[in-house]
Coordinates of C-alpha atoms in Angstrom, one line a residue:
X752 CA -30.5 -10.7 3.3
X753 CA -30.5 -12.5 0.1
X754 CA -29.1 -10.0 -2.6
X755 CA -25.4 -11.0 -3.3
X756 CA -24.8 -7.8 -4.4
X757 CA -25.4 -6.3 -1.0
X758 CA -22.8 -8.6 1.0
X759 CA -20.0 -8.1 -2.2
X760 CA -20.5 -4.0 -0.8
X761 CA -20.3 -4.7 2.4
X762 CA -17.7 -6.9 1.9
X763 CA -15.7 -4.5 0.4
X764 CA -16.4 -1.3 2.8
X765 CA -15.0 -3.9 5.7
X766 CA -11.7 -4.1 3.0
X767 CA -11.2 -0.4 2.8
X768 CA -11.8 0.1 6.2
X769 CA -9.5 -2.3 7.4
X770 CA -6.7 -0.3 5.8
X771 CA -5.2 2.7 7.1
X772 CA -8.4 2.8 9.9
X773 CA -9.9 -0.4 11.4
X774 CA -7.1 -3.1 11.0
X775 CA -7.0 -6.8 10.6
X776 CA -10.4 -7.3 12.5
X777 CA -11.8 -6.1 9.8
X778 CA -10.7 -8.0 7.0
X779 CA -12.3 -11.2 9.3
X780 CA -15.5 -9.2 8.8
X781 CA -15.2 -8.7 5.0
X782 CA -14.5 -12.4 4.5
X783 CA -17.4 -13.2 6.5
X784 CA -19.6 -10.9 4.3
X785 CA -17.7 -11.4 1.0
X786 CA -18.2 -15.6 1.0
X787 CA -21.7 -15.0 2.0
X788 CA -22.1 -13.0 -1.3
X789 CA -20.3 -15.9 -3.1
X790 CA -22.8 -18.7 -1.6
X791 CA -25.5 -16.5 -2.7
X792 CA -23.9 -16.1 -6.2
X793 CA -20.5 -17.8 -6.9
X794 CA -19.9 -16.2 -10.1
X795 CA -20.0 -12.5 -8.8
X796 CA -16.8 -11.6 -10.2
X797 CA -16.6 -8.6 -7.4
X798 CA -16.8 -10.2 -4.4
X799 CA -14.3 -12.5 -6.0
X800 CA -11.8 -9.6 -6.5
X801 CA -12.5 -8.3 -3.3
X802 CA -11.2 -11.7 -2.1
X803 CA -7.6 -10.9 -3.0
X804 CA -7.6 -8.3 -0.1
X805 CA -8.4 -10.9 2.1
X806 CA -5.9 -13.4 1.1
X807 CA -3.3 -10.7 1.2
X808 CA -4.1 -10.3 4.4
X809 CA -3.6 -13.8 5.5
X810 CA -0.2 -14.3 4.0
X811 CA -1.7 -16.2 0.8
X812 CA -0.2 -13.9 -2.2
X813 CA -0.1 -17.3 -4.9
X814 CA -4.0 -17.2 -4.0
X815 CA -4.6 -13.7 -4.3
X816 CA -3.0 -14.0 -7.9
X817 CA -4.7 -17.3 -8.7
X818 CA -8.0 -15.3 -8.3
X819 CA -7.0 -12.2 -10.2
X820 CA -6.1 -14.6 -13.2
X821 CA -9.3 -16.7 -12.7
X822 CA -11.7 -13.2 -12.8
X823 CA -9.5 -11.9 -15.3
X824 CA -10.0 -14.6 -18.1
X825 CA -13.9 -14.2 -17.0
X826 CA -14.5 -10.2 -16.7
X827 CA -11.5 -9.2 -18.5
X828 CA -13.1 -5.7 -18.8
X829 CA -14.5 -5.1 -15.2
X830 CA -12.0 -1.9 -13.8
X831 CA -11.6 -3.2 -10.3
X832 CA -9.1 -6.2 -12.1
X833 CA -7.1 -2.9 -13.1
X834 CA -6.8 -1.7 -9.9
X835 CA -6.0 -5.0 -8.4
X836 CA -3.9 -6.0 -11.0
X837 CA -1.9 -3.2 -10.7
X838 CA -1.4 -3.1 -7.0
X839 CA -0.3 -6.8 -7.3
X840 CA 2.4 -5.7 -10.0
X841 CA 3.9 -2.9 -7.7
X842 CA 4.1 -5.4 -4.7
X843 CA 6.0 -7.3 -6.7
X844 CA 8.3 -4.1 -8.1
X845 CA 6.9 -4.6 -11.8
X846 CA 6.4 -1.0 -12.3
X847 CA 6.2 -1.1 -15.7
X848 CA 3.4 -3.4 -15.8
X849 CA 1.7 -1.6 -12.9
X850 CA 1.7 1.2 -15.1
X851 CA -0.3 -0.4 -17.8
X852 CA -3.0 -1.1 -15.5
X853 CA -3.4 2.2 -14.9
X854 CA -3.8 3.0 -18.6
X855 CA -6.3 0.5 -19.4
X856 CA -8.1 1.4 -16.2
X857 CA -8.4 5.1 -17.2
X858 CA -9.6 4.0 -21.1
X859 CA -12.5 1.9 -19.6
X860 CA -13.4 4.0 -16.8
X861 CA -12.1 8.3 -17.2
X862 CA -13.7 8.8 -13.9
X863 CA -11.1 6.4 -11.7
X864 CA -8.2 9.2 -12.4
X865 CA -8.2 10.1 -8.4
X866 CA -7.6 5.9 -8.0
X867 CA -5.2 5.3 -11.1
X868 CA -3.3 9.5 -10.3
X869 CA -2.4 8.2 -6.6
X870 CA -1.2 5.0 -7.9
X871 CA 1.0 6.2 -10.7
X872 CA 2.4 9.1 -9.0
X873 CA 3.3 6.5 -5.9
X874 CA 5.1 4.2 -9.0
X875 CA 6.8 7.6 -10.0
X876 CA 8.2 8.1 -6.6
X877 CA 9.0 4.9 -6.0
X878 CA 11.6 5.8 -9.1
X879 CA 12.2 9.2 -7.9
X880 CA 11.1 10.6 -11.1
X881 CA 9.4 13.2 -8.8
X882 CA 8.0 15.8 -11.4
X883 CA 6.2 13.1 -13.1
X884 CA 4.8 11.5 -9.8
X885 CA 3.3 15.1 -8.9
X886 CA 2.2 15.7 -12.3
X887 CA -0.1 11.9 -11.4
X888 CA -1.4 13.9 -8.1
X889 CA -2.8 16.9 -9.5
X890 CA -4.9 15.0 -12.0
X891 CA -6.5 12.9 -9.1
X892 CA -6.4 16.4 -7.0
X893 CA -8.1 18.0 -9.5
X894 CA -11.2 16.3 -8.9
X895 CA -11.2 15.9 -5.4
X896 CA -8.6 18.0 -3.7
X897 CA -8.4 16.9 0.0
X898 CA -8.1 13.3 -1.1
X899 CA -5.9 11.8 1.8
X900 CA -3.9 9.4 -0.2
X901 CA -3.4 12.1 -2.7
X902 CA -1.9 14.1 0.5
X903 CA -0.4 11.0 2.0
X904 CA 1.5 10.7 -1.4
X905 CA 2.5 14.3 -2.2
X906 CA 3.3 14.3 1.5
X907 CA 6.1 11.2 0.8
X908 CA 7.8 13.0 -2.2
X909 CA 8.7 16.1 -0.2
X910 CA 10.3 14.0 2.5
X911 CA 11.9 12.0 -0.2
X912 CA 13.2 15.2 -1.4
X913 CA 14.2 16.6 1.5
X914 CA 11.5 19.0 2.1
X915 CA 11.0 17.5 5.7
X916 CA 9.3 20.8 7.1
X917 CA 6.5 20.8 4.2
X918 CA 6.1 16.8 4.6
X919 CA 5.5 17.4 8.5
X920 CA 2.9 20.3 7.7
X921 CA 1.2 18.8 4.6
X922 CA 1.2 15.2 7.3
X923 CA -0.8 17.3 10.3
X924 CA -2.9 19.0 8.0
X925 CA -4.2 15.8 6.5
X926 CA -4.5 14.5 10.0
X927 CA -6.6 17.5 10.7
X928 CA -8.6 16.6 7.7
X929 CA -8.9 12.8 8.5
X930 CA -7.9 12.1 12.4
X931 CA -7.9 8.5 12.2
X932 CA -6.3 7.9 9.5
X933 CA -3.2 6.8 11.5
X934 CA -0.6 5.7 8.8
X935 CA 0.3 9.6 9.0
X936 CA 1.5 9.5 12.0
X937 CA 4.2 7.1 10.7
X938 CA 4.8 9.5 7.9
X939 CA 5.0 12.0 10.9
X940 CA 7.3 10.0 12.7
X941 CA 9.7 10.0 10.1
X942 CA 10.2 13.7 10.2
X943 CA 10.6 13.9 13.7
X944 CA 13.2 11.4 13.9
X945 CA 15.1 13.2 10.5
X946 CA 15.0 16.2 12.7
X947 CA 16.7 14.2 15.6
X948 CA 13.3 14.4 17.9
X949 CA 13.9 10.6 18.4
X950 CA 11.7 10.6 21.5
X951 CA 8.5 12.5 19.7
X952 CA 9.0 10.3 16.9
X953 CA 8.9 7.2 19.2
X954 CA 5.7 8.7 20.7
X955 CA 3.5 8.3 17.6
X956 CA 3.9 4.7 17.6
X957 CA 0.8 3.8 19.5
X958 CA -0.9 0.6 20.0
X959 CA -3.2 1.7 17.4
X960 CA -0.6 2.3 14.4
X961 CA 0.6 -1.2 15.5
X962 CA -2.5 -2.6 14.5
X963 CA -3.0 -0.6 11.6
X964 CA 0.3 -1.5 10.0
X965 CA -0.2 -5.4 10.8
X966 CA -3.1 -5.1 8.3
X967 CA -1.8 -3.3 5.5
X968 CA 1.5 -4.2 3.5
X969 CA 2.5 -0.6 3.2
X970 CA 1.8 0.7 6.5
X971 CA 4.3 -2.4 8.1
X972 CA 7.2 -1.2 5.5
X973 CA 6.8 2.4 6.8
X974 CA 6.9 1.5 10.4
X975 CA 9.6 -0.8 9.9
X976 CA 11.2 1.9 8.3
X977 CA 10.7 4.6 10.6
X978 CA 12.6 1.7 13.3
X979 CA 15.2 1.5 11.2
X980 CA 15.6 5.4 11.0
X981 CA 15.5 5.1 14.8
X982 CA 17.9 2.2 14.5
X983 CA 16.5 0.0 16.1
X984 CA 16.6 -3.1 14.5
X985 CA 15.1 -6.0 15.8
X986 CA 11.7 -4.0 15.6
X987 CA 12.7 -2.9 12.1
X988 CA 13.5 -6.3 11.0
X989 CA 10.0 -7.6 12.7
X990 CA 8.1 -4.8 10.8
X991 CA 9.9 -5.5 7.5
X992 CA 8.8 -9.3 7.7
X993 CA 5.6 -8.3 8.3
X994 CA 5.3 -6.5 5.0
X995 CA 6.8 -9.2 3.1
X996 CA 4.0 -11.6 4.7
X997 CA 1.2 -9.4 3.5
X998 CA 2.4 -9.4 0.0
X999 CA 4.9 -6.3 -0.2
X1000 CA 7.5 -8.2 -2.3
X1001 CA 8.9 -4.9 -3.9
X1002 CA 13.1 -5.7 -4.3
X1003 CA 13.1 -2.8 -6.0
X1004 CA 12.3 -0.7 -3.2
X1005 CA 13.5 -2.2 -0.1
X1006 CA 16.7 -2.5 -1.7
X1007 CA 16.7 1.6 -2.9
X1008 CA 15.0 2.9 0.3
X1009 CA 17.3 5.6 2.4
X1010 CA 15.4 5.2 5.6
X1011 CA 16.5 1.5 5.8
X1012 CA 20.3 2.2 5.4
X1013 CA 21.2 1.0 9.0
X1014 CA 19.9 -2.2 8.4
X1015 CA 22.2 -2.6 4.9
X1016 CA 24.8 -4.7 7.4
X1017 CA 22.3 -6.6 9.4
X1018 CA 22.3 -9.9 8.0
X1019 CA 18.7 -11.2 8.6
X1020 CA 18.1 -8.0 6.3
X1021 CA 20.9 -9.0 4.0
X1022 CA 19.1 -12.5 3.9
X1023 CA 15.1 -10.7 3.7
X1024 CA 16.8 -8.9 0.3
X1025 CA 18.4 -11.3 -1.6
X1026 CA 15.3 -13.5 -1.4
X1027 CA 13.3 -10.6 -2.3
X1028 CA 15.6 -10.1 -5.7
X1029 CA 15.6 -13.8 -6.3
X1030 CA 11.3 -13.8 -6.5
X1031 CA 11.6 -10.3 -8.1
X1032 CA 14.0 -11.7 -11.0
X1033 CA 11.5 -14.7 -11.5
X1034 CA 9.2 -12.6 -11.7
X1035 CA 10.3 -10.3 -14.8

C-alpha cells in the first residue's frame, strides 16, 4: 500500500480503461489512485503525466499543458512526454509538431512503433494523405496485428475513402475481436446511415456509447458527427461541444470533416469554428 509506483499503474490502467470501455467513472478512479502515488512520491514524473488524462477529462486543457511542460523540463527523455505531447499537439491541429513526437518517441524507445504507427497514420488521415497513413498502420500491425486501434484506424480511412462496405466489415470484425470496445459502433453507425439505414444507424447509439463518448475527446466528435450525418443538429451541436470541452481543439479538422457538412449553416456551429481557428492560429 505504500509503493508509489504501484498507484502511478493503477492509476493509469483506470486512464486507459476509461477510454473507449469504462467511461468517465473511471478517470474519478485514476485520480484517486494517481494523487495517492503523488503523496507517496511527488516527484514521480509518471503519475504526473498520467495526470493530463485526468485534467482533460475535466475540461482543464491550460492544466494538462502546464503539467506536460513542468515534466518535460524535468524528464525530458521519459517516452510517455512523447506520447502525451503528441496527442496534445493533434488536439490542437499542430500536425506537424505531433509528428515530431512521434519521431523522437521511436529514437528513444523502437518498441512503441504500434503507439507512435496508430498515431501517425491517424495525423495522415486527418490530411487525407491516405497511402502514407496506411503505410503508419502496417508498421504497428506488424507487430501485433489485431490491434483494435490499428483496425479502428484503417477501419476510418476506408470510410473516408469511400470504401463504406470494407469499413462496416473491418468495424464488426474488430467488434468480434473486442465486444466492448464500443466507439465502433459509432464507426458502425456511420456506415449505416451513408447507406441510408438511418434507423439501424440510430440503434447503435446506446446509453452506453453515450457514456463512452462523454469521456473521451474523440469518441464525442464521432458521435457528434454521426448526428450530424443523421442531421440532427441540436444533438450534433451538444456532442461537438463536448469534444471541445475535453480538449479536442483540432480547427483543422472540424472545419475539413464531410460528415459535419449539414451543420456548415447552423450558426452555433459557425460560432464553435471560428473560435476554434482563432485558438488554432494562436497557437501556430
Amino acid at each position: 500500500p505504500g509503493f508509489a509506483r504501484a498507484h502511478s499503474a493503477l492509476g493509469r490502467c483506470y486512464v486507459h480503461h476509461a477510454q473507449g470501455y469504462g467511461g468517465g467513472e473511471y478517470f474519478d478512479l485514476a485520480e484517486k489512485s494517481l494523487l495517492r502515488a503523488l503523496e507517496l512520491d511527488e516527484n514521480l514524473s509518471g503519475a504526473r503525466l498520467q495526470m493530463v488524462y485526468v485534467y482533460l477529462h475535466r475540461g482543464e486543457k491550460e492544466q494538462a499543458l502546464a503539467t506536460l511542460a513542468e515534466v518535460r523540463r524535468e524528464a525530458p527523455n521519459d517516452p510517455t512526454v512523447f506520447i502525451i505531447a503528441g496527442m496534445l499537439y493533434r488536439l490542437n491541429g499542430l500536425y506537424d509538431k505531433a509528428l515530431r513526437q512521434y519521431d523522437r518517441l521511436l529514437e528513444l524507445n523502437p518498441n512503441d512503433v504500434v503507439i507512435a504507427g496508430y498515431n501517425r497514420g491517424r495525423i495522415y488521415t486527418y490530411r487525407h494523405e491516405y497511402d502514407q497513413a496506411i503505410a503508419e498502420l502496417e508498421k504497428g500491425r506488424a507487430v501485433e496485428p489485431d490491434h483494435p486501434l490499428i483496425k479502428t484506424f484503417l477501419a476510418l480511412i476506408y470510410f473516408n475513402q469511400g470504401r463504406i462496405e470494407e469499413c462496416r466489415k473491418l468495424a464488426e470484425e474488430t467488434l468480434d475481436q473486442h465486444p466492448h470496445f464500443d466507439p465502433l459502433q459509432v464507426i458502425l453507425g456511420w456506415c449505416h446511415s451513408a447507406r441510408g439505414a438511418h434507423d439501424r444507424a440510430r440503434s447503435l447509439i446506446t446509453d452506453h456509447v453515450k457514456q463512452i463518448a462523454a469521456a473521451d475527446h474523440d469518441v464525442a466528435l464521432w458521435l457528434g458527427s454521426l448526428y450530424a450525418m443523421e442531421n440532427m443538429r441540436d444533438e450534433a451541436v451538444e456532442w461537438i461541444r463536448t469534444a471541445i470541452q475535453l480538449g479536442n481543439e483540432n480547427y483543422p479538422l472540424f472545419a475539413d470533416n464531410p460528415r459535419l457538412d449539414n451543420l456548415r449553416c447552423d450558426l452555433r456551429f459557425i460560432d464553435l469554428l471560428n473560435e476554434l481557428k482563432r485558438k488554432w492560429e494562436e497557437r501556430r
